[in-house]
Coordinates of C-alpha atoms in Angstrom, one line a residue:
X36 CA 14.2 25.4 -13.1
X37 CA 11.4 22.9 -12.0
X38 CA 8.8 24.0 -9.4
X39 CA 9.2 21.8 -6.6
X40 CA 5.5 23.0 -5.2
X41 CA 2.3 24.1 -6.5
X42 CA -0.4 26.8 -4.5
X43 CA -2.2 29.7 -4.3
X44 CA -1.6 32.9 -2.7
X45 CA -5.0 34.0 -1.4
X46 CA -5.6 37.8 0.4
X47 CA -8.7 38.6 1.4
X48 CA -10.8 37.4 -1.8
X49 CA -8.1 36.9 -4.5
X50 CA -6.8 34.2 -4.8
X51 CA -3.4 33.7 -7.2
X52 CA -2.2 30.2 -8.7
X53 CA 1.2 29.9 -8.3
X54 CA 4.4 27.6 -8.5
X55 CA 7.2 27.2 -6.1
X56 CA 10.8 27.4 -7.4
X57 CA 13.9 27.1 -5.3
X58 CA 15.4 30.6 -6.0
X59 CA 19.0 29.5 -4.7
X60 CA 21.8 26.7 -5.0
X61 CA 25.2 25.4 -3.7
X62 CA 27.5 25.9 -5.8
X63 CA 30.1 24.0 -3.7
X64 CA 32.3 21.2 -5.1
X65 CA 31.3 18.2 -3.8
X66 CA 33.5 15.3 -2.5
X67 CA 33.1 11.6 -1.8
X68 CA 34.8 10.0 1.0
X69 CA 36.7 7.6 -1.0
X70 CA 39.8 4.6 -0.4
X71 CA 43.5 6.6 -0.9
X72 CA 44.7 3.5 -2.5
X73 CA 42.3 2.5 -5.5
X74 CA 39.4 5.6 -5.2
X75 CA 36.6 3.2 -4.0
X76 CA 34.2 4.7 -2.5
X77 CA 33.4 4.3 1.4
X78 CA 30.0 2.6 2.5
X79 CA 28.9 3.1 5.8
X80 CA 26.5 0.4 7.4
X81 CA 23.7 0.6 10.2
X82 CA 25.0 -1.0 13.3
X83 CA 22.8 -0.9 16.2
X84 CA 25.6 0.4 19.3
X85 CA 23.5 -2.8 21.7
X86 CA 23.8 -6.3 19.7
X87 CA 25.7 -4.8 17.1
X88 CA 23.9 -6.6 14.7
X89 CA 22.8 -4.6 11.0
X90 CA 19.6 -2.7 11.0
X91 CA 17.3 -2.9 8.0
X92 CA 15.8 0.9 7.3
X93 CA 12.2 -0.5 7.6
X94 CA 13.5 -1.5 11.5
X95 CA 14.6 2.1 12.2
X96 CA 12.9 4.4 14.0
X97 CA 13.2 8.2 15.2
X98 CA 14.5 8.5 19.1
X99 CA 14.6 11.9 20.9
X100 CA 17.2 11.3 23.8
X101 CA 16.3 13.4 26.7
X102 CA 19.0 15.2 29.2
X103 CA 19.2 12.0 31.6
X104 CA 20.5 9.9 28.3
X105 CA 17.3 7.9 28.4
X106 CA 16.2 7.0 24.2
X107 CA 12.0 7.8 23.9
X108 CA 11.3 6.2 20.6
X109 CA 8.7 7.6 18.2
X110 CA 6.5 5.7 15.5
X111 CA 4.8 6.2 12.8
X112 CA 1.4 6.1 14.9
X113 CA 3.1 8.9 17.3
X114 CA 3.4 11.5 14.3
X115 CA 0.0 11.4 12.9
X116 CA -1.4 12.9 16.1
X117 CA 0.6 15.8 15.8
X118 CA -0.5 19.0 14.1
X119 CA 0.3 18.9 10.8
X120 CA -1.6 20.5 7.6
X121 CA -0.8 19.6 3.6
X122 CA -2.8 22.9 2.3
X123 CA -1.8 24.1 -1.2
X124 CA -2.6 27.5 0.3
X125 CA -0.3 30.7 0.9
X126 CA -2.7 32.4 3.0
X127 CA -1.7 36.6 4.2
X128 CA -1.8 37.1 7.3
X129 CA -0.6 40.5 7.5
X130 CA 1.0 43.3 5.6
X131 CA 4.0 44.9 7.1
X132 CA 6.3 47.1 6.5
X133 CA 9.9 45.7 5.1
X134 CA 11.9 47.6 8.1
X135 CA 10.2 45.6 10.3
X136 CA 11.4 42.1 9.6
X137 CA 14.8 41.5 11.3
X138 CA 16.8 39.8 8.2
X139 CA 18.3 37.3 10.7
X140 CA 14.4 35.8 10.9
X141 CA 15.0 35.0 7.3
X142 CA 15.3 31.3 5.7
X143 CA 15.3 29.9 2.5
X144 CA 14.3 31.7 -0.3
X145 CA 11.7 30.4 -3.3
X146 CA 10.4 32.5 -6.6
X147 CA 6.4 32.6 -7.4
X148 CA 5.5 32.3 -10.7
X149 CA 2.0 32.9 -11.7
X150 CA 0.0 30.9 -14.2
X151 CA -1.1 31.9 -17.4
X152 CA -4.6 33.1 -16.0
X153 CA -3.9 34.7 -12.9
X154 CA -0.5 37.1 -14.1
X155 CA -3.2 40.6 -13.5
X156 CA -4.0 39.5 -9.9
X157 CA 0.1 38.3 -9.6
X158 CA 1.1 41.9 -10.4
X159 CA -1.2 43.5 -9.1
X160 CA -0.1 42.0 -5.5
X161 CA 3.5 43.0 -6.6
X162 CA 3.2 46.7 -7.6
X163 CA 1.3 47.0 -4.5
X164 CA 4.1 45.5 -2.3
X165 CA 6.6 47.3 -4.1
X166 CA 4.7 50.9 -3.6
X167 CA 3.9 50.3 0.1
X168 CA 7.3 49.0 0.6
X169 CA 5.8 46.3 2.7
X170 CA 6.2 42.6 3.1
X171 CA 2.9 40.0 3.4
X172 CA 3.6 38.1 6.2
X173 CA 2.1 34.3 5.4
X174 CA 1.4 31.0 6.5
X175 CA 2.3 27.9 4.3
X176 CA 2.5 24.5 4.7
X177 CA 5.5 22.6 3.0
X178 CA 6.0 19.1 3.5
X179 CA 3.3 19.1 5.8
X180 CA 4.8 21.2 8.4
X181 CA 3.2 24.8 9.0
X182 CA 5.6 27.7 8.9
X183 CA 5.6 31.2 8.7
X184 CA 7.1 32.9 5.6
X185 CA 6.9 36.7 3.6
X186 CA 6.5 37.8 0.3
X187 CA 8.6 40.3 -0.8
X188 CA 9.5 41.5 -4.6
X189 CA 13.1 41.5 -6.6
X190 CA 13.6 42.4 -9.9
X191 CA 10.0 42.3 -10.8
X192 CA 9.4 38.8 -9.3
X193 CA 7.5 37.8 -6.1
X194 CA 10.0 36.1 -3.7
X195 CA 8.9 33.9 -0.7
X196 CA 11.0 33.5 2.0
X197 CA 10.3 31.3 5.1
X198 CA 11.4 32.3 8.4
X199 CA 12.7 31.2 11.7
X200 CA 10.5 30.8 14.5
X201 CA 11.5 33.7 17.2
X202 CA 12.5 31.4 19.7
X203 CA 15.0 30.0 17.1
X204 CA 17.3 32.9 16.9
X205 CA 20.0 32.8 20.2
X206 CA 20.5 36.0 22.3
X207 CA 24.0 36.8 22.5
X208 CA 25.1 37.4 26.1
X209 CA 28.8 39.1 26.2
X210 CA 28.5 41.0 29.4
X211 CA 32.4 42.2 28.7
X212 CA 31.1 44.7 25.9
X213 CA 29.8 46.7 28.6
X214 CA 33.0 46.8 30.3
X215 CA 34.8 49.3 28.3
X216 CA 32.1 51.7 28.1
X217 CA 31.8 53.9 24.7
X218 CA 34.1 55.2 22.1
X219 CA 36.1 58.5 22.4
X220 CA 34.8 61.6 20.1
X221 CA 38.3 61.7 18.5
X222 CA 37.7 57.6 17.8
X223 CA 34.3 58.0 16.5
X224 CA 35.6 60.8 13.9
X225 CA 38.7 58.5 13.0
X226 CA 36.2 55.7 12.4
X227 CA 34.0 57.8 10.6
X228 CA 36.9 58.9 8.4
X229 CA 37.9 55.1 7.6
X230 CA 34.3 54.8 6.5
X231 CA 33.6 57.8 4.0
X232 CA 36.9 56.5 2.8
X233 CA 35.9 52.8 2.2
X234 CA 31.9 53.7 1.5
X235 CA 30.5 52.2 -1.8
X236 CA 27.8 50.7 -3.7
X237 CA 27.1 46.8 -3.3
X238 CA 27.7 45.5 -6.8
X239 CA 27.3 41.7 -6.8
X240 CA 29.8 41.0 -9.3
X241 CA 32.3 42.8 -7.6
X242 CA 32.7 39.1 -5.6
X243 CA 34.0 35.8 -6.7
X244 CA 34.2 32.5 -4.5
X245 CA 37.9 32.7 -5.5
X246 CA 38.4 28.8 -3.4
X247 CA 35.5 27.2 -5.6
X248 CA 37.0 28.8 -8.5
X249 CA 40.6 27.2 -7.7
X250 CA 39.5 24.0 -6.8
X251 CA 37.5 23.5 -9.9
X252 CA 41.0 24.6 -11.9
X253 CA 42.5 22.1 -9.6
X254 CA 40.8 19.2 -10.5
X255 CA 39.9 19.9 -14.0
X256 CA 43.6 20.0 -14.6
X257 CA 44.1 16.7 -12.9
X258 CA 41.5 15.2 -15.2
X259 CA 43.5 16.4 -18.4
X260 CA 46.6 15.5 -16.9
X261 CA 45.2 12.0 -16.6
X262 CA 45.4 11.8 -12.8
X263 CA 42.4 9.8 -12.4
X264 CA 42.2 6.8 -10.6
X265 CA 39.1 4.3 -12.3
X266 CA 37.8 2.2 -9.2
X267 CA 36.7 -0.9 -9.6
X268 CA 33.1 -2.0 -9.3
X269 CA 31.9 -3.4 -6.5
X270 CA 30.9 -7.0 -6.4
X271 CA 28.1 -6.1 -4.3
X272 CA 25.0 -4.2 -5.7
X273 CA 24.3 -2.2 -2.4
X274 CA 25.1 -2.7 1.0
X275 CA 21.6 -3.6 1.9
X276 CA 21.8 -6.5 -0.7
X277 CA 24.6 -7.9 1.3
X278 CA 22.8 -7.0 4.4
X279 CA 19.7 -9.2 3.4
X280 CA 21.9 -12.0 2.4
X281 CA 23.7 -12.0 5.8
X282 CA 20.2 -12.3 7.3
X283 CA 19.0 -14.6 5.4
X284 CA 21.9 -17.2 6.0
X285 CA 21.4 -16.7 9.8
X286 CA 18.1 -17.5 9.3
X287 CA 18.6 -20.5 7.5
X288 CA 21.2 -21.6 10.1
X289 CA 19.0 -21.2 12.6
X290 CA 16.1 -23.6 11.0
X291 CA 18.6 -26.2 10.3
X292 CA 20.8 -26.2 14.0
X293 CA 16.6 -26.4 14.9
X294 CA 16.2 -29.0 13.4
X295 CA 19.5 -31.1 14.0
X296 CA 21.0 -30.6 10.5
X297 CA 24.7 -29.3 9.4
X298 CA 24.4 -25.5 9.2
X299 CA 26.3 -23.3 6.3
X300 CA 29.5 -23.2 8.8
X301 CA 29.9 -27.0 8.5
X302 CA 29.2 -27.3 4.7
X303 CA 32.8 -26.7 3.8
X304 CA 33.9 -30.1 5.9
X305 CA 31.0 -31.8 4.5
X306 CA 31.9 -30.9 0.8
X307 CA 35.8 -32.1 1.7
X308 CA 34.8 -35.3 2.9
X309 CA 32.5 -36.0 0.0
X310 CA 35.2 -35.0 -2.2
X311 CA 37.1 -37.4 -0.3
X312 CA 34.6 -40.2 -0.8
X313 CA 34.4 -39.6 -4.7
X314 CA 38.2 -39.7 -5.1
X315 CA 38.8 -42.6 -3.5
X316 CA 35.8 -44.1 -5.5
X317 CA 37.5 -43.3 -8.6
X318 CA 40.7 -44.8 -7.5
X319 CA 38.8 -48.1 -7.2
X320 CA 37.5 -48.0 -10.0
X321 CA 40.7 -47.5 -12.0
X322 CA 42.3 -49.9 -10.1
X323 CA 39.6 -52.5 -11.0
X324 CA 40.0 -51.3 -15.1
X325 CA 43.7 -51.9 -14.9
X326 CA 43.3 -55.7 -13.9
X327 CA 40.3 -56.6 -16.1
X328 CA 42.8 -55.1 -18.7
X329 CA 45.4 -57.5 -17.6
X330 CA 43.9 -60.6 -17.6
X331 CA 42.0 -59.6 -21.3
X332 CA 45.9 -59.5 -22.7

């Protein structure tokens, strides 16, 4: 792993050096959108939906479109008078205890490692957590933005989680679960049955993503079998290579219809007619050979 962030966790005077490592990954096969026929792969360009004409990225900008449809575009200049912090700090707000956090606040999960000088302070923070059975609720800022996050410890390792704002997590309104009031005593004991007879320990390995599993089979035995189509490169480096281009030859246009002069469109008839000229200059000129030779014999 590589830590992807690097911190301190500070409660009241200790302070712990730490790094940030992305405790989770996707495991998902990934797929390109690619041409049935030959397997090239599809590029998308940006079109602006008003002229239609290729936007550079350096020309795009972010646009929050409110609930009339109108576009309110944001710059650069907008976002750096918003609150934002880049502190290196985990700072503890609170400690609470673990039943307390509703799991559905929960984000994306990261492992703190301690350095070399600060592992006593590091476990000492963990044993404690562990014995309280209590998360530290913290502040950190990642990428600049301010969130809310806990600690918490697995197998011997202090975890940080970050966590949904509370207005972030949708009330479910089904008003027809009232409706058919509560279960029967003679349901609840059936139900209860069912349980005992399904109840168990969670065992992790007990699961397999049995449809990542079969697609990598799938297409690992269409690579042996030799079903692999080998797409040709492209011509063009990038589609913002050929985007520049494009501009460019507008532009170019443009100065020469300025200034009276044959654009790019009309080169084409200007090269035939030149090609013209020079053929029928060599025609002459052979013509003229073959007489001298003539009146030589």
């Amino acid at each position: 792993m590589r830590a992807i962030w690097k911190g301190a966790v500070s409660f009241g005077l200790v302070n712990v050096p730490i790094r940030l490592y992305s405790a989770t990954e996707n495991h998902d096969v990934q797929f390109r959108q690619v041409h049935r026929e030959d397997g090239g792969r599809i590029k998308y360009q940006r079109i602006c939906s008003i002229d239609g004409e290729i936007v550079s990225y350096d020309d795009i900008a972010k646009g929050y479109e409110t609930e009339d449809g109108d576009m309110v575009v944001l710059t650069d200049e907008d976002f750096k008078d918003l609150p934002s912090k880049s502190s290196k700090e985990i700072a503890v707000e609170k400690f609470v205890p673990a039943d307390q956090i509703d799991p559905m606040l929960l984000d994306k999960c990261y492992y703190l490692e301690p350095d070399k000088a600060s592992t006593k302070p590091y476990v000492l923070l963990r044993d404690a957590l562990e014995k309280e059975n209590r998360m530290a609720v913290v502040s950190v800022s990642i990428r600049t933005r301010m969130t809310m996050a806990v600690l918490r410890v697995r197998d011997g390792v202090i975890v940080m989680q970050t966590m949904l704002w509370p207005d972030e997590i949708r009330k479910p309104d089904f008003a027809h679960l009232d409706d058919d009031g509560k279960a029967t005593k003679q349901e609840l004991a059936m139900a209860d049955l069912l349980i005992e007879q399904l109840a168990g320990d969670y065992v992790p390995d007990d699961y397999e993503d049995d449809y990542a599993t079969a697609l990598q089979s799938l297409v690992k035995a269409k690579v042996e079998g030799g079903e692999v189509q080998v797409a040709e490169e492209s011509k063009d480096e990038s589609g913002e290579v050929v985007d520049l281009l494009a501009a460019l030859k507008r532009s170019v246009d443009k100065a020469k219809a300025a200034r009276g002069e044959s654009t790019s469109d009309d080169a084409p008839a200007t090269k035939k007619a030149a090609s013209k000229s020079t053929a029928a200059k060599s025609t002459t000129k052979k013509a003229a050979a073959k007489k001298t030779a003539k009146k030589a014999s």
